[in-house]
Coordinates of N, CA and C in Angstrom, one line a residue:
X1 N 10.3 -3.6 -15.5 CA 9.9 -4.4 -14.3 C 8.7 -5.3 -14.6
X2 N 8.6 -5.7 -15.9 CA 7.5 -6.6 -16.3 C 7.6 -7.9 -15.6
X3 N 8.8 -8.3 -15.2 CA 9.0 -9.7 -14.6 C 9.2 -9.6 -13.1
X4 N 8.9 -8.4 -12.6 CA 9.1 -8.3 -11.1 C 8.0 -9.1 -10.4
X5 N 8.3 -9.5 -9.2 CA 7.3 -10.2 -8.4 C 7.4 -9.8 -7.0
X6 N 6.3 -9.9 -6.2 CA 6.3 -9.5 -4.8 C 7.1 -10.5 -4.0
X7 N 8.0 -10.1 -3.2 CA 8.8 -11.0 -2.5 C 8.1 -11.5 -1.2
X8 N 7.2 -10.7 -0.7 CA 6.4 -11.2 0.5 C 5.0 -10.9 0.2
X9 N 4.1 -11.8 0.5 CA 2.7 -11.6 0.2 C 2.0 -10.7 1.2
X10 N 2.3 -9.4 1.3 CA 1.7 -8.5 2.2 C 1.1 -7.4 1.4
X11 N -0.2 -7.2 1.7 CA -0.9 -6.1 1.0 C -1.6 -5.2 2.0
X12 N -1.8 -4.0 1.6 CA -2.6 -3.0 2.4 C -4.0 -3.4 2.5
X13 N -4.6 -3.2 3.7 CA -6.0 -3.5 3.9 C -6.8 -2.2 3.5
X14 N -7.3 -2.3 2.3 CA -7.9 -1.0 1.7 C -8.8 -1.3 0.5
X15 N -9.5 -0.3 0.2 CA -10.2 -0.3 -1.1 C -9.6 0.7 -2.1
X16 N -8.7 1.5 -1.6 CA -8.0 2.4 -2.5 C -6.8 1.8 -3.0
X17 N -6.4 2.2 -4.2 CA -5.2 1.6 -4.8 C -3.9 2.2 -4.4
X18 N -3.9 3.4 -3.9 CA -2.7 4.1 -3.6 C -2.9 5.2 -2.5
X19 N -1.8 5.4 -1.7 CA -1.8 6.5 -0.7 C -1.1 7.7 -1.3
X20 N -1.0 7.8 -2.6 CA -0.2 8.9 -3.2 C -0.6 10.2 -2.7
X21 N -1.9 10.5 -2.7 CA -2.4 11.9 -2.4 C -2.3 12.1 -0.9
X22 N -2.5 11.1 -0.1 CA -2.3 11.3 1.4 C -0.8 11.6 1.7
X23 N 0.1 10.9 1.0 CA 1.5 11.2 1.2 C 1.9 12.6 0.7
X24 N 1.3 12.9 -0.4 CA 1.7 14.3 -1.0 C 1.2 15.4 0.0
X25 N 0.0 15.2 0.5 CA -0.5 16.2 1.5 C 0.4 16.2 2.8
X26 N 0.7 15.0 3.2 CA 1.6 15.0 4.4 C 2.9 15.6 4.2
X27 N 3.6 15.4 3.1 CA 4.9 16.0 2.9 C 4.7 17.5 2.7
X28 N 3.7 17.9 2.1 CA 3.4 19.4 2.0 C 3.3 20.0 3.4
X29 N 2.5 19.4 4.3 CA 2.4 20.0 5.6 C 3.7 19.9 6.4
X30 N 4.4 18.8 6.2 CA 5.7 18.7 6.9 C 6.7 19.8 6.4
X31 N 6.8 20.0 5.1 CA 7.7 21.0 4.6 C 7.3 22.4 5.1
X32 N 6.0 22.7 5.1 CA 5.5 24.0 5.5 C 5.8 24.2 7.0
X33 N 5.6 23.3 7.9 CA 5.9 23.4 9.3 C 7.4 23.6 9.5
X34 N 8.2 22.8 8.8 CA 9.6 22.9 8.9 C 10.1 24.3 8.5
X35 N 9.6 24.8 7.4 CA 10.0 26.1 6.9 C 9.6 27.2 7.9
X36 N 8.4 27.1 8.4 CA 7.9 28.1 9.4 C 8.8 28.1 10.7
X37 N 9.2 26.9 11.1 CA 10.1 26.8 12.3 C 11.4 27.4 12.0
X38 N 12.0 27.2 10.8 CA 13.3 27.7 10.5 C 13.3 29.3 10.4
X39 N 12.2 29.8 9.8 CA 12.0 31.2 9.7 C 11.9 31.9 11.0
X40 N 11.1 31.3 11.9 CA 10.9 31.9 13.2 C 12.0 31.8 14.2
X41 N 13.0 30.8 13.9 CA 14.1 30.6 14.8 C 15.1 31.7 14.7
X42 N 15.8 32.0 15.8 CA 16.9 33.0 15.7 C 18.2 32.3 15.2
X43 N 19.2 33.0 14.7 CA 20.4 32.4 14.2 C 21.1 31.5 15.2
X44 N 21.0 31.8 16.5 CA 21.6 31.0 17.5 C 20.9 29.7 17.6
X45 N 19.6 29.7 17.5 CA 18.7 28.5 17.7 C 18.8 27.6 16.5
X46 N 19.3 28.0 15.4 CA 19.3 27.2 14.2 C 20.3 26.0 14.4
X47 N 21.3 26.2 15.2 CA 22.3 25.1 15.5 C 21.6 24.0 16.3
X48 N 20.7 24.3 17.1 CA 20.1 23.3 18.0 C 18.7 23.0 17.5
X49 N 18.3 23.3 16.2 CA 17.0 23.1 15.7 C 16.7 21.6 15.6
X50 N 15.5 21.2 16.1 CA 15.1 19.8 16.0 C 14.0 19.8 14.9
X51 N 14.1 18.8 14.0 CA 13.1 18.8 13.0 C 11.7 18.5 13.5
X52 N 10.7 18.8 12.7 CA 9.3 18.5 13.0 C 9.1 17.0 13.0
X53 N 8.4 16.5 14.0 CA 8.1 15.1 14.1 C 7.0 14.7 13.1
X54 N 7.0 13.5 12.6 CA 6.0 13.0 11.7 C 4.6 13.1 12.3
X55 N 4.5 12.7 13.5 CA 3.2 12.6 14.2 C 2.6 14.0 14.5
X56 N 3.4 15.0 14.4 CA 2.9 16.4 14.6 C 2.1 16.9 13.4
X57 N 2.3 16.3 12.2 CA 1.7 16.8 11.0 C 0.8 15.7 10.3
X58 N 0.8 14.5 10.8 CA 0.0 13.5 10.1 C -0.5 12.4 11.1
X59 N -1.4 11.6 10.6 CA -2.0 10.5 11.4 C -2.1 9.4 10.4
X60 N -1.4 8.3 10.6 CA -1.4 7.2 9.6 C -2.8 6.5 9.6
X61 N -3.6 6.7 10.6 CA -5.0 6.1 10.6 C -6.0 6.9 9.8
X62 N -5.6 8.1 9.5 CA -6.5 8.9 8.6 C -6.2 8.7 7.1
X63 N -5.2 8.0 6.8 CA -4.8 7.8 5.4 C -5.7 6.7 4.8
X64 N -5.5 6.5 3.5 CA -6.3 5.5 2.8 C -6.2 4.1 3.2
X65 N -5.0 3.6 3.5 CA -4.8 2.2 3.9 C -4.8 2.1 5.4
X66 N -5.4 1.0 5.9 CA -5.4 0.7 7.3 C -4.5 -0.4 7.6
X67 N -3.2 -0.2 7.5 CA -2.2 -1.2 7.8 C -2.0 -2.2 6.7
X68 N -1.4 -3.3 7.1 CA -1.1 -4.4 6.1 C -1.5 -5.7 6.7
X69 N -1.7 -6.7 5.8 CA -2.1 -8.0 6.2 C -1.3 -9.0 5.4
X70 N -0.8 -10.1 6.0 CA -0.1 -11.2 5.4 C -1.0 -12.2 4.8
X71 N -0.8 -12.5 3.5 CA -1.6 -13.5 2.8 C -0.8 -14.7 2.4
X72 N -0.8 -15.7 3.2 CA 0.0 -16.9 2.8 C -0.5 -17.5 1.5
X73 N 0.4 -18.3 0.9 CA 0.1 -18.9 -0.4 C -1.2 -19.8 -0.4
X74 N -1.4 -20.5 0.7 CA -2.6 -21.3 0.8 C -3.9 -20.5 0.7
X75 N -3.8 -19.3 1.3 CA -5.0 -18.4 1.3 C -5.2 -17.8 -0.1
X76 N -4.1 -17.5 -0.8 CA -4.2 -17.0 -2.1 C -4.8 -18.0 -3.1
X77 N -4.3 -19.3 -2.9 CA -4.9 -20.3 -3.7 C -6.3 -20.5 -3.5
X78 N -6.7 -20.5 -2.2 CA -8.1 -20.6 -1.9 C -9.0 -19.6 -2.5
X79 N -8.6 -18.3 -2.4 CA -9.4 -17.2 -3.0 C -9.4 -17.2 -4.5
X80 N -8.3 -17.6 -5.1 CA -8.2 -17.7 -6.6 C -9.2 -18.8 -7.0
X81 N -9.2 -19.9 -6.3 CA -10.1 -21.0 -6.7 C -11.6 -20.6 -6.5
X82 N -11.9 -20.0 -5.4 CA -13.2 -19.5 -5.1 C -13.7 -18.5 -6.2
X83 N -12.9 -17.6 -6.6 CA -13.2 -16.6 -7.6 C -13.4 -17.3 -8.9
X84 N -12.5 -18.2 -9.3 CA -12.6 -18.9 -10.6 C -13.9 -19.7 -10.6
X85 N -14.2 -20.4 -9.5 CA -15.5 -21.2 -9.5 C -16.7 -20.3 -9.7
X86 N -16.7 -19.1 -9.2 CA -17.8 -18.2 -9.3 C -17.9 -17.6 -10.7
X87 N -16.8 -17.3 -11.3 CA -16.8 -16.6 -12.6 C -16.7 -17.5 -13.8
X88 N -16.0 -18.6 -13.7 CA -15.7 -19.4 -14.8 C -17.0 -20.2 -15.3
X89 N -17.1 -20.3 -16.6 CA -18.3 -21.0 -17.2 C -18.0 -22.5 -17.4
X90 N -16.8 -22.8 -17.6 CA -16.4 -24.2 -17.8 C -15.1 -24.5 -17.1
X91 N -14.7 -25.8 -17.2 CA -13.5 -26.2 -16.5 C -12.2 -25.5 -17.0
X92 N -12.1 -25.3 -18.3 CA -11.0 -24.7 -18.8 C -10.9 -23.2 -18.5
X93 N -12.0 -22.5 -18.5 CA -12.1 -21.1 -18.1 C -11.7 -20.9 -16.6
X94 N -12.2 -21.8 -15.8 CA -11.9 -21.8 -14.3 C -10.4 -21.9 -14.1
X95 N -9.8 -22.9 -14.8 CA -8.4 -23.1 -14.6 C -7.6 -21.9 -15.1
X96 N -8.0 -21.3 -16.2 CA -7.3 -20.1 -16.8 C -7.4 -18.9 -15.8
X97 N -8.7 -18.7 -15.3 CA -8.9 -17.6 -14.3 C -8.0 -17.8 -13.1
X98 N -8.0 -19.0 -12.5 CA -7.2 -19.3 -11.3 C -5.7 -19.0 -11.6
X99 N -5.2 -19.5 -12.7 CA -3.8 -19.3 -13.1 C -3.5 -17.8 -13.2
X100 N -4.4 -17.1 -13.9 CA -4.2 -15.7 -14.1 C -4.2 -14.9 -12.8
X101 N -5.1 -15.2 -11.9 CA -5.2 -14.5 -10.6 C -3.9 -14.8 -9.8
X102 N -3.5 -16.0 -9.7 CA -2.3 -16.3 -8.9 C -1.1 -15.7 -9.5
X103 N -1.0 -15.6 -10.8 CA 0.1 -14.9 -11.4 C 0.1 -13.5 -11.2
X104 N -1.1 -12.9 -11.2 CA -1.2 -11.4 -10.9 C -0.9 -11.1 -9.5
X105 N -1.3 -11.9 -8.5 CA -1.1 -11.7 -7.1 C 0.4 -11.9 -6.8
X106 N 1.1 -12.8 -7.5 CA 2.5 -13.0 -7.2 C 3.3 -11.9 -7.7
X107 N 2.9 -11.2 -8.7 CA 3.6 -10.1 -9.3 C 3.5 -8.8 -8.6
X108 N 2.4 -8.6 -7.8 CA 2.1 -7.3 -7.1 C 3.2 -7.0 -6.2

């Protein structure tokens, strides 16, 4: 997937890089509640068993990311230029930084 690129410029609003541990905890709670409901149910009730709802075991607002935000290309170019101007020491370095940032953001 070295040549993969993001099809839509939408990123999570966060400082964390992943919700992996939040999702792992949520799935563990979900499976535990489901298992407990199946054990407690009588054989007749198993036919009409309703699964545990997602909102009963988790809250998306308590996870690491707070939703998503759309970043149009003009905004990406603006921030890449801003960052390159602050970090670059000369014209060539600024251009290389801007190019690298835009390439990195397009691949995410």
